[in-house]
């Protein structure tokens, strides 16, 4: 029986391995992590992440050929294929701070693999890493190899949160990069055989290592660029009376452009787009390509602009001050169907409103008050560096309250901001909300999910991204 061990039981490691275990009953899969609470949660009825369909997959194979453990060294030593799916955040200090990827977690995983291995291993980069990381990993492993043969593969993950299980069941493509040597090709084939259990052959792409590593950064940069493009146009729509939904539809009808990923928003969030683009920018700078670096930097700049534009719109429409006013925030997660708040635009919007001394009442169906308070108290980029985490209680923001109901959040509020596109926000009783709000009652729809005309009929003053006022 082939044995797989995955280091890192996070948003990628957990769901990816659960699907491999489900689709490959002949393979034993163990997911290991240094975080005891995370592993305990994976072994409990309340999984550590919320992802539609995940519970069902885990229930089917946990204890059969899927296991979660903190005994990292034992399972790494026993495995034939080791996936490394640890976090690769943005560096917060030293050389490249604020841009370069912090490979501390990756390096410590690689050193541990070198320490405990007694048989040949295929080591798979699942985390998103700078191009050429495989070379560094190879050095660490082979310098400590004790005669063991290591093959490094790059197999970046393209799943999106909220649709992870769907994406893993039916991936657009699986990408595998390896060395172009007989041993490298054999390792690529071994990983191909795993995916071939359920992914059609023509969707499994093989490339050289550097192409695979760079394709992941490029794919995220292209996706984020589309959002910044439509968001940039949304500002022009507001200035001219065009409607961004109509513009995006007309543009996306061109089959060369396509309709997906053209929803104007308060800005993109999530743990990866910003981090991966900053990483790409840093790599370009290190390779003497400042023009290319500046091109991609602009995608982040527009995203920051979109978030501050939203805050400015809220404050300026409400007579240039929100001091002491209650603002309801509906949605805190970075997108619907996830409880993940990493780099969510809600953090910047809330911080902006707090800067103007607003009283904020937040409701998100999946995010806890603890998480929200931690997010609002944390410095930029600190969220993915567990050792820098600040305690919650002393820094908890007093002007923020969190409630478990949209009607409670909006009661007595002067304004209402929709920051995540949860389906339930589309069908709220807005008449009831209006009746219980201060007047004039403002709605700022950062996701374009409500019909501005219907809300105006009720009596709201409505601002939607990229739509006529
Ligand atoms: P995560 O923070 O949810 O999970 C990473 C896990 O690795 C944590 O539980 C951490 O405790 C563990 N870890 C760190 N160092 C370890 C070590 N030395 N030994 C054992 N465990 C260790 O991160 P994630 O969202 O799963 O992302 C992981 C990687 O995948 C990142 O590089 C990210 O860019 C990439 N990625 C993420 C997504 C996504 O949707 N979240 C999608 C594609 C790619
Ligand atoms: C993204 C990519 O879609 C995945 O392919 C990739 O694997 C992953 O990053 C990663 O590397 O981590 P994810 O961040 O989970 O996935 O979610 P997306 O659906 O891409 O949304 C990202 C952000 O963009 C969200 O805040 C979302 O609301 C926003 N968005 C998305 C828009 O504002 N408009 C759109 O049209 C689409």
Short mmCIF file of N, CA and C in Angstrom, two decimals, residues 149-309:
data_model
loop_
_atom_site.label_atom_id
_atom_site.label_comp_id
_atom_site.label_asym_id
_atom_site.label_seq_id
_atom_site.Cartn_x
_atom_site.Cartn_y
_atom_site.Cartn_z
N UNK A 149 17.42 8.78 -1.54
CA UNK A 149 17.11 9.52 -2.76
C UNK A 149 15.82 10.32 -2.56
N UNK A 150 15.94 11.62 -2.80
CA UNK A 150 14.74 12.47 -2.72
C UNK A 150 14.41 13.01 -4.09
N UNK A 151 13.15 12.93 -4.46
CA UNK A 151 12.69 13.59 -5.68
C UNK A 151 11.71 14.69 -5.26
N UNK A 152 12.00 15.90 -5.71
CA UNK A 152 11.11 17.01 -5.36
C UNK A 152 10.16 17.26 -6.53
N UNK A 153 8.88 17.37 -6.23
CA UNK A 153 7.89 17.71 -7.26
C UNK A 153 7.18 18.97 -6.85
N UNK A 154 6.74 19.74 -7.85
CA UNK A 154 5.89 20.89 -7.57
C UNK A 154 4.49 20.53 -8.03
N UNK A 155 3.54 20.59 -7.10
CA UNK A 155 2.15 20.23 -7.43
C UNK A 155 1.22 21.26 -6.77
N UNK A 156 1.26 22.50 -7.30
CA UNK A 156 0.50 23.57 -6.66
C UNK A 156 -0.98 23.29 -6.64
N UNK A 157 -1.65 23.88 -5.66
CA UNK A 157 -3.09 23.64 -5.50
C UNK A 157 -3.87 24.85 -6.02
N UNK A 158 -4.94 24.57 -6.78
CA UNK A 158 -5.73 25.66 -7.37
C UNK A 158 -7.14 25.77 -6.77
N UNK A 159 -7.42 25.02 -5.72
CA UNK A 159 -8.78 25.06 -5.15
C UNK A 159 -9.08 26.45 -4.61
N UNK A 160 -10.35 26.80 -4.62
CA UNK A 160 -10.79 28.04 -3.99
C UNK A 160 -11.61 27.69 -2.76
N UNK A 161 -11.53 28.49 -1.74
CA UNK A 161 -12.30 28.20 -0.53
C UNK A 161 -13.79 28.39 -0.80
N UNK A 162 -14.58 27.60 -0.11
CA UNK A 162 -16.03 27.67 -0.32
C UNK A 162 -16.47 26.67 -1.39
N UNK A 163 -15.55 26.36 -2.32
CA UNK A 163 -15.87 25.36 -3.36
C UNK A 163 -14.75 24.31 -3.41
N UNK A 164 -14.01 24.17 -2.31
CA UNK A 164 -12.82 23.32 -2.32
C UNK A 164 -13.13 21.88 -2.75
N UNK A 165 -14.21 21.32 -2.21
CA UNK A 165 -14.48 19.90 -2.50
C UNK A 165 -14.85 19.72 -3.97
N UNK A 166 -15.71 20.61 -4.45
CA UNK A 166 -16.07 20.61 -5.88
C UNK A 166 -14.81 20.74 -6.76
N UNK A 167 -13.97 21.69 -6.39
CA UNK A 167 -12.74 21.94 -7.18
C UNK A 167 -11.83 20.72 -7.17
N UNK A 168 -11.77 20.04 -6.01
CA UNK A 168 -10.89 18.88 -5.92
C UNK A 168 -11.47 17.67 -6.66
N UNK A 169 -12.79 17.56 -6.63
CA UNK A 169 -13.43 16.45 -7.35
C UNK A 169 -13.26 16.62 -8.86
N UNK A 170 -13.42 17.87 -9.32
CA UNK A 170 -13.37 18.11 -10.77
C UNK A 170 -12.42 19.26 -11.08
N UNK A 171 -11.12 19.05 -10.91
CA UNK A 171 -10.20 20.16 -11.13
C UNK A 171 -10.10 20.53 -12.62
N UNK A 172 -9.95 21.82 -12.92
CA UNK A 172 -9.71 22.24 -14.30
C UNK A 172 -8.43 21.57 -14.80
N UNK A 173 -7.46 21.53 -13.91
CA UNK A 173 -6.21 20.82 -14.22
C UNK A 173 -5.49 20.50 -12.92
N UNK A 174 -4.65 19.45 -13.02
CA UNK A 174 -3.71 19.15 -11.94
C UNK A 174 -2.35 19.36 -12.57
N UNK A 175 -1.50 20.12 -11.89
CA UNK A 175 -0.20 20.46 -12.47
C UNK A 175 0.91 19.78 -11.68
N UNK A 176 1.77 19.08 -12.39
CA UNK A 176 2.88 18.41 -11.71
C UNK A 176 4.18 18.77 -12.41
N UNK A 177 5.08 19.38 -11.66
CA UNK A 177 6.40 19.72 -12.22
C UNK A 177 7.45 18.84 -11.57
N UNK A 178 8.40 18.39 -12.40
CA UNK A 178 9.47 17.55 -11.83
C UNK A 178 10.76 17.73 -12.61
N UNK A 179 11.79 17.11 -12.09
CA UNK A 179 13.09 17.11 -12.77
C UNK A 179 12.99 16.30 -14.07
N UNK A 180 13.71 16.77 -15.09
CA UNK A 180 13.65 16.04 -16.37
C UNK A 180 14.76 14.98 -16.44
N UNK A 181 14.76 14.11 -15.45
CA UNK A 181 15.72 13.00 -15.38
C UNK A 181 14.89 11.72 -15.27
N UNK A 182 15.49 10.55 -15.49
CA UNK A 182 14.70 9.31 -15.35
C UNK A 182 14.04 9.20 -13.97
N UNK A 183 14.79 9.56 -12.90
CA UNK A 183 14.21 9.46 -11.54
C UNK A 183 13.09 10.49 -11.38
N UNK A 184 13.32 11.68 -11.96
CA UNK A 184 12.31 12.74 -11.88
C UNK A 184 11.04 12.30 -12.57
N UNK A 185 11.19 11.73 -13.76
CA UNK A 185 10.00 11.30 -14.53
C UNK A 185 9.24 10.19 -13.79
N UNK A 186 10.01 9.30 -13.14
CA UNK A 186 9.37 8.21 -12.39
C UNK A 186 8.53 8.79 -11.23
N UNK A 187 9.10 9.80 -10.58
CA UNK A 187 8.37 10.41 -9.46
C UNK A 187 7.11 11.11 -9.96
N UNK A 188 7.23 11.81 -11.10
CA UNK A 188 6.05 12.48 -11.68
C UNK A 188 4.98 11.44 -11.97
N UNK A 189 5.41 10.31 -12.53
CA UNK A 189 4.44 9.26 -12.86
C UNK A 189 3.76 8.72 -11.60
N UNK A 190 4.53 8.58 -10.53
CA UNK A 190 3.94 8.05 -9.28
C UNK A 190 2.84 8.99 -8.77
N UNK A 191 3.09 10.30 -8.87
CA UNK A 191 2.06 11.24 -8.40
C UNK A 191 0.88 11.29 -9.38
N UNK A 192 1.21 11.18 -10.66
CA UNK A 192 0.14 11.12 -11.68
C UNK A 192 -0.79 9.95 -11.39
N UNK A 193 -0.19 8.82 -11.01
CA UNK A 193 -1.00 7.62 -10.73
C UNK A 193 -1.99 7.87 -9.59
N UNK A 194 -1.59 8.69 -8.63
CA UNK A 194 -2.51 9.00 -7.53
C UNK A 194 -3.72 9.76 -8.08
N UNK A 195 -3.45 10.84 -8.82
CA UNK A 195 -4.55 11.67 -9.32
C UNK A 195 -5.39 10.93 -10.37
N UNK A 196 -4.72 10.02 -11.11
CA UNK A 196 -5.42 9.33 -12.19
C UNK A 196 -6.57 8.47 -11.65
N UNK A 197 -6.63 8.24 -10.32
CA UNK A 197 -7.76 7.52 -9.73
C UNK A 197 -9.08 8.21 -10.07
N UNK A 198 -9.06 9.55 -10.23
CA UNK A 198 -10.33 10.23 -10.53
C UNK A 198 -10.22 11.41 -11.50
N UNK A 199 -9.00 11.84 -11.82
CA UNK A 199 -8.87 12.98 -12.73
C UNK A 199 -8.53 12.47 -14.13
N UNK A 200 -9.31 12.89 -15.16
CA UNK A 200 -9.00 12.42 -16.52
C UNK A 200 -7.56 12.78 -16.92
N UNK A 201 -6.95 11.87 -17.61
CA UNK A 201 -5.55 11.98 -18.02
C UNK A 201 -5.22 13.34 -18.65
N UNK A 202 -6.14 13.81 -19.53
CA UNK A 202 -5.81 15.05 -20.25
C UNK A 202 -5.89 16.30 -19.37
N UNK A 203 -6.31 16.11 -18.13
CA UNK A 203 -6.33 17.25 -17.21
C UNK A 203 -5.12 17.25 -16.27
N UNK A 204 -4.27 16.24 -16.43
CA UNK A 204 -3.07 16.21 -15.59
C UNK A 204 -1.90 16.72 -16.44
N UNK A 205 -1.43 17.91 -16.11
CA UNK A 205 -0.37 18.52 -16.91
C UNK A 205 0.97 18.28 -16.23
N UNK A 206 1.97 17.97 -17.04
CA UNK A 206 3.29 17.85 -16.44
C UNK A 206 4.23 18.86 -17.12
N UNK A 207 5.07 19.47 -16.29
CA UNK A 207 5.99 20.51 -16.79
C UNK A 207 7.31 20.37 -16.04
N UNK A 208 8.23 21.28 -16.33
CA UNK A 208 9.43 21.27 -15.51
C UNK A 208 9.10 21.96 -14.18
N UNK A 209 10.01 21.82 -13.22
CA UNK A 209 9.73 22.32 -11.86
C UNK A 209 9.42 23.80 -11.82
N UNK A 210 10.21 24.58 -12.57
CA UNK A 210 10.08 26.04 -12.44
C UNK A 210 8.79 26.53 -13.10
N UNK A 211 8.39 25.85 -14.18
CA UNK A 211 7.12 26.24 -14.81
C UNK A 211 5.96 25.99 -13.86
N UNK A 212 6.01 24.86 -13.16
CA UNK A 212 4.90 24.54 -12.24
C UNK A 212 4.86 25.56 -11.10
N UNK A 213 6.02 25.84 -10.53
CA UNK A 213 6.05 26.81 -9.42
C UNK A 213 5.55 28.18 -9.87
N UNK A 214 6.02 28.61 -11.06
CA UNK A 214 5.64 29.94 -11.52
C UNK A 214 4.19 30.00 -12.00
N UNK A 215 3.68 28.89 -12.54
CA UNK A 215 2.29 28.89 -13.03
C UNK A 215 1.32 29.21 -11.90
N UNK A 216 1.61 28.74 -10.71
CA UNK A 216 0.71 28.99 -9.58
C UNK A 216 0.68 30.50 -9.25
N UNK A 217 1.86 31.11 -9.17
CA UNK A 217 1.89 32.55 -8.88
C UNK A 217 1.23 33.33 -10.01
N UNK A 218 1.48 32.90 -11.25
CA UNK A 218 0.91 33.61 -12.40
C UNK A 218 -0.61 33.47 -12.41
N UNK A 219 -1.12 32.27 -12.10
CA UNK A 219 -2.58 32.06 -12.14
C UNK A 219 -3.26 32.97 -11.11
N UNK A 220 -2.73 33.02 -9.91
CA UNK A 220 -3.34 33.89 -8.90
C UNK A 220 -3.23 35.36 -9.29
N UNK A 221 -2.10 35.74 -9.90
CA UNK A 221 -1.93 37.13 -10.31
C UNK A 221 -2.95 37.49 -11.41
N UNK A 222 -3.16 36.57 -12.35
CA UNK A 222 -4.13 36.83 -13.43
C UNK A 222 -5.55 36.97 -12.86
N UNK A 223 -5.89 36.08 -11.91
CA UNK A 223 -7.24 36.12 -11.33
C UNK A 223 -7.45 37.44 -10.59
N UNK A 224 -6.48 37.81 -9.77
CA UNK A 224 -6.61 39.04 -8.99
C UNK A 224 -6.63 40.25 -9.93
N UNK A 225 -5.88 40.15 -11.01
CA UNK A 225 -5.83 41.26 -11.96
C UNK A 225 -7.21 41.51 -12.58
N UNK A 226 -7.95 40.45 -12.84
CA UNK A 226 -9.31 40.63 -13.40
C UNK A 226 -10.18 41.41 -12.43
N UNK A 227 -10.04 41.08 -11.13
CA UNK A 227 -10.88 41.77 -10.14
C UNK A 227 -10.46 43.24 -10.05
N UNK A 228 -9.16 43.48 -10.03
CA UNK A 228 -8.72 44.89 -9.97
C UNK A 228 -9.13 45.63 -11.24
N UNK A 229 -9.14 44.93 -12.36
CA UNK A 229 -9.55 45.59 -13.61
C UNK A 229 -11.01 46.02 -13.52
N UNK A 230 -11.88 45.09 -13.08
CA UNK A 230 -13.30 45.44 -13.03
C UNK A 230 -13.55 46.47 -11.92
N UNK A 231 -12.79 46.38 -10.84
CA UNK A 231 -12.95 47.36 -9.77
C UNK A 231 -12.50 48.75 -10.22
N UNK A 232 -11.44 48.80 -11.02
CA UNK A 232 -10.99 50.09 -11.54
C UNK A 232 -12.10 50.69 -12.42
N UNK A 233 -12.70 49.84 -13.24
CA UNK A 233 -13.79 50.31 -14.11
C UNK A 233 -15.00 50.74 -13.27
N UNK A 234 -15.19 50.08 -12.10
CA UNK A 234 -16.35 50.44 -11.26
C UNK A 234 -16.25 51.90 -10.80
N UNK A 235 -15.05 52.36 -10.55
CA UNK A 235 -14.88 53.76 -10.11
C UNK A 235 -15.29 54.70 -11.26
N UNK A 236 -14.91 54.31 -12.46
CA UNK A 236 -15.26 55.14 -13.62
C UNK A 236 -16.77 55.09 -13.88
N UNK A 237 -17.37 53.93 -13.62
CA UNK A 237 -18.83 53.82 -13.77
C UNK A 237 -19.52 54.82 -12.85
N UNK A 238 -19.07 54.86 -11.61
CA UNK A 238 -19.71 55.78 -10.66
C UNK A 238 -19.57 57.23 -11.11
N UNK A 239 -18.43 57.51 -11.76
CA UNK A 239 -18.20 58.90 -12.17
C UNK A 239 -18.99 59.28 -13.43
N UNK A 240 -19.43 58.25 -14.19
CA UNK A 240 -20.03 58.56 -15.50
C UNK A 240 -21.49 58.15 -15.64
N UNK A 241 -22.00 57.37 -14.69
CA UNK A 241 -23.38 56.92 -14.82
C UNK A 241 -23.51 55.57 -15.51
N UNK A 242 -22.38 54.96 -15.89
CA UNK A 242 -22.46 53.59 -16.43
C UNK A 242 -22.69 52.63 -15.26
N UNK A 243 -23.14 51.41 -15.58
CA UNK A 243 -23.43 50.42 -14.54
C UNK A 243 -22.43 49.27 -14.70
N UNK A 244 -21.63 49.03 -13.67
CA UNK A 244 -20.53 48.07 -13.81
C UNK A 244 -21.03 46.65 -14.10
N UNK A 245 -22.22 46.31 -13.62
CA UNK A 245 -22.75 44.97 -13.90
C UNK A 245 -23.01 44.83 -15.39
N UNK A 246 -23.59 45.88 -15.99
CA UNK A 246 -23.85 45.84 -17.43
C UNK A 246 -22.54 45.84 -18.22
N UNK A 247 -21.58 46.64 -17.77
CA UNK A 247 -20.29 46.70 -18.48
C UNK A 247 -19.59 45.35 -18.40
N UNK A 248 -19.55 44.77 -17.19
CA UNK A 248 -18.85 43.48 -17.01
C UNK A 248 -19.53 42.40 -17.85
N UNK A 249 -20.86 42.44 -17.93
CA UNK A 249 -21.58 41.43 -18.71
C UNK A 249 -21.21 41.57 -20.18
N UNK A 250 -21.23 42.82 -20.66
CA UNK A 250 -20.93 43.06 -22.07
C UNK A 250 -19.49 42.66 -22.40
N UNK A 251 -18.59 43.00 -21.51
CA UNK A 251 -17.16 42.66 -21.73
C UNK A 251 -16.98 41.13 -21.70
N UNK A 252 -17.60 40.49 -20.70
CA UNK A 252 -17.42 39.05 -20.50
C UNK A 252 -18.07 38.20 -21.57
N UNK A 253 -18.99 38.79 -22.33
CA UNK A 253 -19.64 38.05 -23.42
C UNK A 253 -18.66 37.72 -24.54
N UNK A 254 -17.59 38.48 -24.61
CA UNK A 254 -16.52 38.18 -25.58
C UNK A 254 -15.90 36.86 -25.14
N UNK A 255 -16.00 35.84 -25.99
CA UNK A 255 -15.52 34.52 -25.55
C UNK A 255 -14.02 34.53 -25.26
N UNK A 256 -13.30 35.51 -25.84
CA UNK A 256 -11.86 35.56 -25.52
C UNK A 256 -11.64 36.03 -24.09
N UNK A 257 -12.60 36.76 -23.54
CA UNK A 257 -12.46 37.27 -22.16
C UNK A 257 -13.18 36.35 -21.19
N UNK A 258 -14.42 36.01 -21.49
CA UNK A 258 -15.17 35.09 -20.62
C UNK A 258 -15.82 35.80 -19.44
N UNK A 259 -16.91 35.20 -18.91
CA UNK A 259 -17.72 35.91 -17.90
C UNK A 259 -17.26 35.78 -16.45
N UNK A 260 -16.35 34.86 -16.16
CA UNK A 260 -16.06 34.60 -14.74
C UNK A 260 -15.12 35.64 -14.13
N UNK A 261 -15.25 35.78 -12.82
CA UNK A 261 -14.32 36.64 -12.07
C UNK A 261 -14.36 38.10 -12.51
N UNK A 262 -15.56 38.56 -12.83
CA UNK A 262 -15.70 39.96 -13.22
C UNK A 262 -16.71 40.67 -12.31
N UNK A 263 -16.86 40.16 -11.08
CA UNK A 263 -17.77 40.82 -10.15
C UNK A 263 -17.05 41.94 -9.42
N UNK A 264 -17.52 43.17 -9.63
CA UNK A 264 -16.92 44.28 -8.90
C UNK A 264 -17.24 44.10 -7.42
N UNK A 265 -16.32 44.51 -6.57
CA UNK A 265 -16.51 44.30 -5.14
C UNK A 265 -15.78 45.36 -4.34
N UNK A 266 -15.93 45.25 -3.03
CA UNK A 266 -15.22 46.16 -2.13
C UNK A 266 -13.71 45.84 -2.15
N UNK A 267 -13.33 44.81 -2.84
CA UNK A 267 -11.91 44.43 -2.94
C UNK A 267 -11.78 42.94 -2.74
N UNK A 268 -10.71 42.38 -3.29
CA UNK A 268 -10.50 40.94 -3.06
C UNK A 268 -9.78 40.75 -1.73
N UNK A 269 -10.07 39.59 -1.11
CA UNK A 269 -9.37 39.23 0.12
C UNK A 269 -8.91 37.80 0.01
N UNK A 270 -8.69 37.17 1.17
CA UNK A 270 -8.22 35.80 1.15
C UNK A 270 -6.74 35.74 1.42
N UNK A 271 -6.32 34.55 1.81
CA UNK A 271 -4.94 34.43 2.30
C UNK A 271 -3.91 34.51 1.19
N UNK A 272 -4.33 34.40 -0.07
CA UNK A 272 -3.31 34.18 -1.09
C UNK A 272 -3.10 35.27 -2.13
N UNK A 273 -4.14 35.89 -2.63
CA UNK A 273 -3.94 36.80 -3.77
C UNK A 273 -2.87 37.86 -3.47
N UNK A 274 -3.05 38.57 -2.36
CA UNK A 274 -2.10 39.64 -2.06
C UNK A 274 -0.70 39.08 -1.79
N UNK A 275 -0.67 38.04 -0.96
CA UNK A 275 0.63 37.45 -0.60
C UNK A 275 1.37 36.93 -1.84
N UNK A 276 0.64 36.27 -2.74
CA UNK A 276 1.31 35.68 -3.90
C UNK A 276 1.75 36.75 -4.89
N UNK A 277 0.96 37.82 -5.02
CA UNK A 277 1.38 38.88 -5.94
C UNK A 277 2.60 39.62 -5.37
N UNK A 278 2.59 39.87 -4.07
CA UNK A 278 3.75 40.52 -3.45
C UNK A 278 5.00 39.67 -3.65
N UNK A 279 4.81 38.38 -3.52
CA UNK A 279 5.89 37.42 -3.72
C UNK A 279 6.40 37.51 -5.18
N UNK A 280 5.46 37.58 -6.12
CA UNK A 280 5.83 37.69 -7.54
C UNK A 280 6.59 39.00 -7.79
N UNK A 281 6.09 40.06 -7.17
CA UNK A 281 6.74 41.37 -7.31
C UNK A 281 8.19 41.29 -6.81
N UNK A 282 8.35 40.65 -5.66
CA UNK A 282 9.68 40.55 -5.06
C UNK A 282 10.62 39.74 -5.96
N UNK A 283 10.10 38.65 -6.51
CA UNK A 283 10.93 37.81 -7.39
C UNK A 283 11.35 38.62 -8.63
N UNK A 284 10.42 39.41 -9.18
CA UNK A 284 10.74 40.23 -10.35
C UNK A 284 11.84 41.23 -9.99
N UNK A 285 11.70 41.85 -8.83
CA UNK A 285 12.71 42.84 -8.41
C UNK A 285 14.06 42.16 -8.25
N UNK A 286 14.07 40.97 -7.63
CA UNK A 286 15.33 40.26 -7.42
C UNK A 286 15.96 39.84 -8.74
N UNK A 287 15.12 39.68 -9.76
CA UNK A 287 15.66 39.28 -11.07
C UNK A 287 15.90 40.48 -11.98
N UNK A 288 15.94 41.67 -11.40
CA UNK A 288 16.25 42.88 -12.17
C UNK A 288 15.16 43.26 -13.16
N UNK A 289 13.90 43.05 -12.79
CA UNK A 289 12.79 43.36 -13.70
C UNK A 289 11.82 44.35 -13.03
N UNK A 290 12.28 45.58 -12.74
CA UNK A 290 11.42 46.52 -11.99
C UNK A 290 10.14 46.88 -12.73
N UNK A 291 10.18 46.92 -14.07
CA UNK A 291 8.95 47.27 -14.83
C UNK A 291 7.88 46.19 -14.63
N UNK A 292 8.33 44.94 -14.66
CA UNK A 292 7.37 43.84 -14.48
C UNK A 292 6.83 43.87 -13.04
N UNK A 293 7.73 44.14 -12.10
CA UNK A 293 7.32 44.22 -10.70
C UNK A 293 6.25 45.31 -10.52
N UNK A 294 6.48 46.48 -11.13
CA UNK A 294 5.54 47.59 -10.97
C UNK A 294 4.19 47.29 -11.60
N UNK A 295 4.22 46.56 -12.71
CA UNK A 295 2.98 46.18 -13.38
C UNK A 295 2.08 45.40 -12.41
N UNK A 296 2.64 44.40 -11.75
CA UNK A 296 1.82 43.56 -10.86
C UNK A 296 1.48 44.28 -9.55
N UNK A 297 2.40 45.16 -9.12
CA UNK A 297 2.12 45.93 -7.89
C UNK A 297 0.82 46.71 -8.00
N UNK A 298 0.54 47.15 -9.22
CA UNK A 298 -0.63 47.97 -9.47
C UNK A 298 -1.94 47.23 -9.13
N UNK A 299 -1.91 45.89 -9.26
CA UNK A 299 -3.11 45.09 -8.95
C UNK A 299 -3.45 45.25 -7.46
N UNK A 300 -2.43 45.27 -6.63
CA UNK A 300 -2.62 45.44 -5.17
C UNK A 300 -3.04 46.88 -4.87
N UNK A 301 -2.40 47.82 -5.58
CA UNK A 301 -2.72 49.23 -5.32
C UNK A 301 -4.19 49.53 -5.60
N UNK A 302 -4.69 49.00 -6.69
CA UNK A 302 -6.11 49.23 -7.02
C UNK A 302 -7.00 48.57 -5.97
N UNK A 303 -6.57 47.41 -5.48
CA UNK A 303 -7.37 46.74 -4.46
C UNK A 303 -7.43 47.58 -3.17
N UNK A 304 -6.29 48.14 -2.79
CA UNK A 304 -6.26 49.01 -1.61
C UNK A 304 -7.11 50.25 -1.85
N UNK A 305 -7.01 50.78 -3.06
CA UNK A 305 -7.79 51.97 -3.43
C UNK A 305 -9.29 51.68 -3.32
N UNK A 306 -9.69 50.49 -3.76
CA UNK A 306 -11.11 50.14 -3.76
C UNK A 306 -11.64 50.09 -2.32
N UNK A 307 -10.84 49.54 -1.41
CA UNK A 307 -11.27 49.45 -0.01
C UNK A 307 -11.37 50.85 0.60
N UNK A 308 -10.37 51.70 0.34
CA UNK A 308 -10.44 53.02 0.98
C UNK A 308 -11.51 53.89 0.32
N UNK A 309 -11.72 53.67 -0.97
CA UNK A 309 -12.80 54.38 -1.68
C UNK A 309 -14.15 54.06 -1.03
#
